[in-house]
Coordinates of C-alpha atoms in Angstrom, one line a residue:
Q13 CA -2.8 -11.4 -32.5
K14 CA -4.9 -8.3 -32.7
T15 CA -5.8 -8.6 -29.0
Q16 CA -2.2 -8.9 -28.1
D17 CA -1.4 -5.7 -30.1
D18 CA -4.2 -3.9 -28.3
I19 CA -3.0 -5.0 -24.9
A20 CA 0.6 -3.9 -25.8
K21 CA -0.7 -0.5 -26.9
L22 CA -2.7 -0.1 -23.7
Q23 CA 0.3 -1.1 -21.6
T24 CA 2.4 1.5 -23.3
R25 CA -0.3 4.1 -22.6
T26 CA -0.3 3.1 -18.9
K27 CA 3.4 3.7 -18.8
L28 CA 3.0 7.1 -20.5
Y29 CA 0.3 8.1 -18.0
L30 CA 2.6 7.1 -15.1
L31 CA 5.5 9.2 -16.6
L32 CA 3.2 12.1 -17.1
S33 CA 1.9 11.8 -13.5
R34 CA 5.4 11.7 -12.2
T35 CA 6.2 14.9 -14.2
H36 CA 3.2 16.7 -12.7
E37 CA 4.1 15.5 -9.2
K38 CA 7.7 16.8 -9.6
S39 CA 6.5 20.1 -10.8
G40 CA 4.3 20.4 -7.7
N41 CA 0.9 19.9 -9.4
I42 CA -0.4 17.1 -7.2
N43 CA -4.0 17.4 -8.3
K44 CA -3.0 17.1 -12.0
S45 CA -0.8 14.2 -11.1
L46 CA -3.7 12.5 -9.3
S47 CA -6.0 12.9 -12.2
T48 CA -3.4 11.5 -14.5
L49 CA -3.0 8.5 -12.2
K50 CA -6.8 8.0 -12.4
E51 CA -6.5 7.9 -16.2
A52 CA -3.7 5.3 -15.8
R53 CA -5.9 3.2 -13.5
D54 CA -8.8 3.4 -15.9
N55 CA -6.5 2.3 -18.7
Q56 CA -5.2 -0.5 -16.6
L57 CA -8.7 -1.7 -15.9
R58 CA -9.3 -1.8 -19.7
I59 CA -6.2 -4.1 -19.9
Q60 CA -7.7 -6.3 -17.2
Q61 CA -10.9 -6.6 -19.2
R62 CA -9.0 -7.6 -22.3
I63 CA -6.9 -10.1 -20.4
N64 CA -10.0 -11.7 -19.0
L65 CA -11.0 -12.3 -22.6
D66 CA -7.6 -13.6 -23.7
Q67 CA -6.3 -15.9 -21.0
N68 CA -2.8 -16.1 -22.5
A69 CA -1.7 -12.7 -21.0
N70 CA 0.0 -12.4 -17.6
A71 CA -2.9 -11.3 -15.4
R72 CA -0.9 -11.4 -12.1
E73 CA 1.6 -8.8 -13.5
Q74 CA -1.2 -6.5 -14.6
H75 CA -2.8 -6.8 -11.1
K76 CA 0.5 -5.7 -9.6
I77 CA 0.7 -2.6 -11.9
L78 CA -2.9 -1.7 -11.1
S79 CA -2.2 -2.1 -7.4
K80 CA 0.9 0.2 -7.7
I81 CA -1.2 2.8 -9.5
C82 CA -3.8 2.7 -6.7
A83 CA -1.0 3.0 -4.1
L84 CA 0.4 6.1 -5.9
M85 CA -3.0 7.6 -5.9
A86 CA -3.3 6.9 -2.2
E87 CA 0.0 8.5 -1.5
Q88 CA -0.9 11.6 -3.4
S89 CA -4.3 11.8 -1.7
V90 CA -2.5 11.9 1.6
I91 CA -0.4 14.8 0.3
V92 CA -3.5 16.8 -0.5
R93 CA -5.0 15.7 2.8
D94 CA -7.8 13.7 1.4
T95 CA -7.4 10.8 3.9
N96 CA -10.8 9.2 3.1
Q97 CA -9.9 8.9 -0.5
A98 CA -6.4 7.7 0.4
I99 CA -7.9 4.9 2.5
S100 CA -10.2 4.0 -0.4
Y101 CA -7.3 3.8 -2.8
Y102 CA -5.1 1.7 -0.5
K103 CA -8.0 -0.7 -0.1
E104 CA -8.3 -0.9 -3.8
A105 CA -4.6 -1.6 -4.1
I106 CA -4.8 -4.4 -1.6
R107 CA -7.8 -5.8 -3.5
Y108 CA -5.7 -6.2 -6.6
S109 CA -2.6 -7.5 -4.7
P110 CA -3.8 -9.0 -1.4
T111 CA -0.5 -10.3 -0.4
D112 CA 1.4 -7.0 -0.8
V113 CA 2.6 -6.3 2.7
E114 CA 3.8 -2.8 1.7
Q115 CA 0.3 -1.7 0.8
Q116 CA -1.1 -3.2 4.0
T117 CA 1.5 -1.4 6.2
S118 CA 0.9 1.9 4.4
L119 CA -2.8 1.6 5.1
A120 CA -2.1 0.6 8.8
K121 CA 0.2 3.7 9.1
L122 CA -2.6 5.9 7.8
Y123 CA -5.0 4.4 10.3
M124 CA -2.5 5.0 13.0
L125 CA -2.1 8.7 12.0
L126 CA -5.9 9.1 12.0
N127 CA -6.1 7.5 15.5
R128 CA -8.2 4.6 14.1
F129 CA -6.3 2.1 16.3
D130 CA -8.6 -0.8 15.9
E131 CA -8.3 -0.9 12.1
C132 CA -4.6 -0.4 12.4
Q133 CA -4.3 -3.3 14.9
S134 CA -6.4 -5.5 12.7
I135 CA -4.2 -5.0 9.7
C136 CA -1.0 -5.4 11.6
A137 CA -2.2 -8.6 13.3
M138 CA -3.2 -10.0 9.9
I139 CA 0.3 -9.2 8.5
L140 CA 2.0 -10.8 11.4
E141 CA -0.2 -13.9 11.4
K142 CA -0.6 -14.6 7.7
E143 CA 1.9 -12.7 5.6
D144 CA 5.2 -12.0 7.4
P145 CA 5.5 -12.9 11.1
N146 CA 8.8 -10.9 11.3
N147 CA 7.5 -7.7 9.7
E148 CA 9.3 -4.9 11.5
T149 CA 6.8 -2.2 10.6
A150 CA 3.8 -4.2 11.8
Q151 CA 5.6 -5.2 15.0
V152 CA 6.5 -1.6 15.7
M153 CA 3.0 -0.5 15.2
M154 CA 1.6 -3.3 17.4
A155 CA 4.0 -2.4 20.1
D156 CA 3.2 1.3 19.8
L157 CA -0.6 0.5 19.9
S158 CA -0.1 -1.5 23.0
F159 CA 2.0 1.2 24.5
R160 CA -0.7 3.8 23.8
K161 CA -3.4 1.6 25.3
I162 CA -1.2 1.3 28.4
D163 CA -0.9 -2.5 27.9
F164 CA 2.7 -2.5 28.8
E165 CA 3.0 -6.3 29.0
N166 CA 1.9 -6.7 25.3
A167 CA 4.1 -3.7 24.3
A168 CA 7.1 -5.3 26.0
Y169 CA 6.4 -8.6 24.1
H170 CA 6.3 -6.8 20.7
F171 CA 9.4 -4.7 21.5
S172 CA 11.3 -7.8 22.7
Q173 CA 10.3 -9.7 19.5
L174 CA 11.8 -6.8 17.5
I175 CA 15.0 -6.9 19.5
L176 CA 15.3 -10.7 19.1
H177 CA 15.2 -10.3 15.3
K178 CA 17.2 -7.1 15.1
P179 CA 19.4 -6.7 18.2
T180 CA 20.8 -3.3 17.1
Y181 CA 17.3 -1.7 16.8
W182 CA 18.0 0.9 19.5
T183 CA 14.7 2.6 19.2
A184 CA 12.9 -0.6 20.1
L185 CA 15.3 -1.1 23.0
A186 CA 14.7 2.4 24.3
R187 CA 10.9 1.9 24.1
L188 CA 11.2 -1.5 25.9
I189 CA 13.2 0.1 28.7
E190 CA 10.5 2.8 29.0

């Protein structure tokens, strides 16, 4: 019972850190928001350790929260232009929630922005093969990567796949015509 009470208190503390972080973010103090998110992550890690001791608690839910915190830290790192740290946080988020396609596509988008096309393509291919074969974001990135590499046949394939699943996706149609 004491362990459950401790976990509940720690969970409440994580929620408070997240609220405080949001307040700092809205007031324009991204660095303070980021440091508060780090405290939330550290607190959530303590919850993970307690859960490992007490198997009755819901470990999967705690992993999702930890993944979300890491993703928020990554987003804010992008805002302050610390892309290396953002990549690290996205990878940590994916480690805690390996099937979360949203985190994977966010990392792929960041790689695309940084012109790290091989890493971007690797993530998108994994999403399309293992997680979600109809993932629109991954398909768009794969098509765009093929287009940039002047592999028009492959780009046409990805754009046509998009149009098959979403016939009114005019951007993909325009790119396919290009």
